[in-house]
Every structure is written in structure tokens, then in C-alpha cells.
XYZ file of C-alpha atoms in Angstrom:
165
model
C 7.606 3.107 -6.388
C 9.604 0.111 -6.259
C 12.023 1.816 -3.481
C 9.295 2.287 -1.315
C 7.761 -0.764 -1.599
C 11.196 -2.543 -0.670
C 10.958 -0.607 2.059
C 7.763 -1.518 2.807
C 8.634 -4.844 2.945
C 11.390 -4.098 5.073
C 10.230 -2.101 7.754
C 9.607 -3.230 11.302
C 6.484 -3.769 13.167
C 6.728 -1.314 15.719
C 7.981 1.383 13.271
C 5.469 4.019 12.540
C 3.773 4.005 9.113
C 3.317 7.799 9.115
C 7.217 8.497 8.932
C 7.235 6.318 5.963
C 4.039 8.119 4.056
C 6.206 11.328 4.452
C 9.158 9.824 2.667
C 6.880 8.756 0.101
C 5.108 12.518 -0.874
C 8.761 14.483 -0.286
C 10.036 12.084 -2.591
C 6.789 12.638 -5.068
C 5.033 8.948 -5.088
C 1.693 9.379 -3.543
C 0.864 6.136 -5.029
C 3.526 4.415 -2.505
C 2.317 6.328 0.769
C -1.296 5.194 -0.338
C 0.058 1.962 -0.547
C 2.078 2.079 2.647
C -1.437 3.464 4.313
C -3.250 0.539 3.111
C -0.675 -1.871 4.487
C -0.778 -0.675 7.342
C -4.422 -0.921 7.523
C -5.471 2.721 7.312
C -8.918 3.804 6.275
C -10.138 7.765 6.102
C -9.812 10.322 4.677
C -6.031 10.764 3.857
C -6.881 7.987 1.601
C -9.164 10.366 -0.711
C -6.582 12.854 -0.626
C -3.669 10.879 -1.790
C -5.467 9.324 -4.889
C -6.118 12.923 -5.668
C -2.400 14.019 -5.070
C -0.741 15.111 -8.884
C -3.422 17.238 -9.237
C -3.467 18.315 -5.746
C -7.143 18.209 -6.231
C -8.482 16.320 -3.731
C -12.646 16.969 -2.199
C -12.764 19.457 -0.095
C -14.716 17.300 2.344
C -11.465 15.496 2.791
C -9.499 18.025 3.259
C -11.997 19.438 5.509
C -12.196 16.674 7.890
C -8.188 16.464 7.545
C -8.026 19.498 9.390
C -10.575 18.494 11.474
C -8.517 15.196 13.084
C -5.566 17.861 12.758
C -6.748 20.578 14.956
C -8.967 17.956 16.882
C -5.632 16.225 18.340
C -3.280 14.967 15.827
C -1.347 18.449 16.188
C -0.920 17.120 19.934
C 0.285 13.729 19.121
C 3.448 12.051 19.964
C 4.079 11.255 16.470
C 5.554 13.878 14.343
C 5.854 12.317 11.515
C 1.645 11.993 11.521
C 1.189 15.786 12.454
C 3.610 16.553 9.351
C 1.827 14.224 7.193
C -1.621 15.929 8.406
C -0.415 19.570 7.947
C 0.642 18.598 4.298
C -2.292 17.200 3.308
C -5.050 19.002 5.211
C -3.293 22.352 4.457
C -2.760 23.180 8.579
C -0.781 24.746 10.972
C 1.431 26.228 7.903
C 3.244 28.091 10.652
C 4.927 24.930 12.927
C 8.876 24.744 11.989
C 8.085 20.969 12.488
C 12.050 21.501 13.395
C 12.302 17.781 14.688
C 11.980 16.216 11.251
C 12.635 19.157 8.471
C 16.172 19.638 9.560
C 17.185 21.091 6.207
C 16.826 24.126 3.787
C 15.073 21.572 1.646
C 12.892 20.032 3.288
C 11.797 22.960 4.794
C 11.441 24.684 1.589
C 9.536 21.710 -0.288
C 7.061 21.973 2.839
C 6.700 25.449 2.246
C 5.656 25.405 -1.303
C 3.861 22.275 -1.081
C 1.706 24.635 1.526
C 1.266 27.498 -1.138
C 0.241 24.756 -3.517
C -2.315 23.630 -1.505
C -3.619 26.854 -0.768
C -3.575 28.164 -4.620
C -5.495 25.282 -5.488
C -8.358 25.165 -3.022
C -8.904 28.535 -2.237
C -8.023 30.302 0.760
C -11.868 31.792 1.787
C -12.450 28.825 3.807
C -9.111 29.116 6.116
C -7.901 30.691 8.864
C -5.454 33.158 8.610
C -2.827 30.963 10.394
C -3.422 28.482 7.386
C -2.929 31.273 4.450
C 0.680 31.561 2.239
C 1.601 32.839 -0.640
C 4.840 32.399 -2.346
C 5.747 36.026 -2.081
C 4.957 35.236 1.918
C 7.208 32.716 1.904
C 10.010 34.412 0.028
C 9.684 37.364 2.599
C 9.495 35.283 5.800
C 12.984 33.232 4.230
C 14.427 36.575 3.168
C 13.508 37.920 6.721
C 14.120 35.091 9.048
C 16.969 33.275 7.273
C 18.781 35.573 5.642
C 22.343 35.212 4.585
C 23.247 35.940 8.305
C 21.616 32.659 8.797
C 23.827 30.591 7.067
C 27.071 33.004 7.306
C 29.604 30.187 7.291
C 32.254 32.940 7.997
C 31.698 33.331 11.559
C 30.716 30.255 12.654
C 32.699 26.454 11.893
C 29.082 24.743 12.214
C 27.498 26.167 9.459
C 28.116 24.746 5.583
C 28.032 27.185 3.013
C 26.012 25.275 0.706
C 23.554 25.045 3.248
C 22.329 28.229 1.739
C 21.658 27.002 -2.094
């Protein structure tokens, strides 16, 4: 917590908050992106959903009218750090690569199972199918889509073969 809020402290005016409240969950403090949120002046219901992060327990109401905004135009915005921030905490769009800010295995994983998380906890009935995973889903689709010819460091100098692990 006291990383982020040096950060906080540090960062710019004309920086966006949003790309700040991601840091904050991949790096597990949901206090500090509620804190960054209410620096910045931020009132809804992200809010409700962050105080209820560890358990991952947050209303449903919130989470409804998450997906709401997100499907209502945040998925269109210009700021991708605020579409990723809305698809992890409404539970959204669980298919977007969001490829211009999880450039990693990692991150990409993390976003992944913070989705199945999500879904495990609140019950999928009320979802679309587009917002539905399971872990085994996820293990097939990075099995399937990124297999080991992925990340085949033989054949190609710009791949790293730890990139796999």
C-alpha cells in the first residue's frame, strides 16, 4: 500500500487514474486502487466492488450496473486501461485479448483466472455466454491457442523461452 500511494503522490495530472487502479488489483491491494479512485474523485459503483474485493464478494447490484456502464460504452472508450479495469470487476467481455496492455503470459493469465474467480463466486445464471469461464476453459483455450508452438523459441530469435513458464 505504501508503493502505491507514493505513486499516488507522484503521478501527473493529466495521467489517467484507471491505469493506476489496474496496477493496484494485479498487484493485489484493492485498498490502494480504492484509494487512488477516491483521489481522483470517483464515485459509483466500482467503489462497492473494491471494498468487497478479498472476498470477491461484492452486491450483485454493483456488479450489475458494472456491466451495465461496460457494455453501455466503456468497452468503446479510448481508455484501455478503464475497459480492463471494468471487465475485471464487472466480470465482462471475458473474451477481449485486451492485447494493448496484457502483453505477457502473466498478465494475461492473472486476468484469466481473476475472470473464473469472478464467475465461481457469483454464479454464472445471470450471464451471457460470452461472459462464462471455467478453469478447465481456460486451460483448453491456452493449451489450444498457445501451445508450445506459441512460444517455440527454436524457430524464431524473438521469442524467450521462459516466456512459456
Amino acid at each position: 500500500m505504501e508503493l502505491a500511494s507514493s505513486y499516488l503522490s507522484v503521478r501527473t495530472q493529466d495521467s489517467s487514474v484507471w491505469g493506476l487502479v489496474y496496477v493496484c488489483l494485479r498487484c493485489g491491494s484493492a485498498a490502494a486502487a480504492l484509494q487512488a479512485l477516491q483521489d481522483d474523485g470517483y464515485e459509483g459503483e466500482v467503489e462497492s466492488i473494491l471494498e468487497n474485493w478479498a472476498n470477491i464478494s461484492a452486491p450483485s447490484a454493483a456488479r450489475d450496473k458494472v456491466r451495465q456502464l461496460y457494455y453501455g460504452g466503456v468497452n468503446n472508450c479510448n481508455d484501455p486501461y478503464k475497459r480492463l479495469v471494468f471487465s475485471i470487476l464487472g466480470g465482462c467481455d471475458i473474451e477481449r485479448r485486451h492485447g494493448d496492455i496484457l502483453t505477457t503470459v502473466q498478465d494475461y493469465l492473472w486476468l484469466k483466472l481473476v475472470h473464473v474467480l469472478t464467475c465461481s463466486s457469483t454464479g454464472r445464471d445471470f450471464r451471457s455466454n460470452k461472459d462464462k469461464i471455467s478453469l478447465s476453459e481456460v486451460q483448453e483455450h491456452v493449451l489450444q491457442e498457445y501451445g508450445e508452438n506459441h512460444f517455440n523459441s527454436l524457430q524464431s530469435h524473438t521469442c524467450m523461452p521462459w516466456s512459456y513458464f
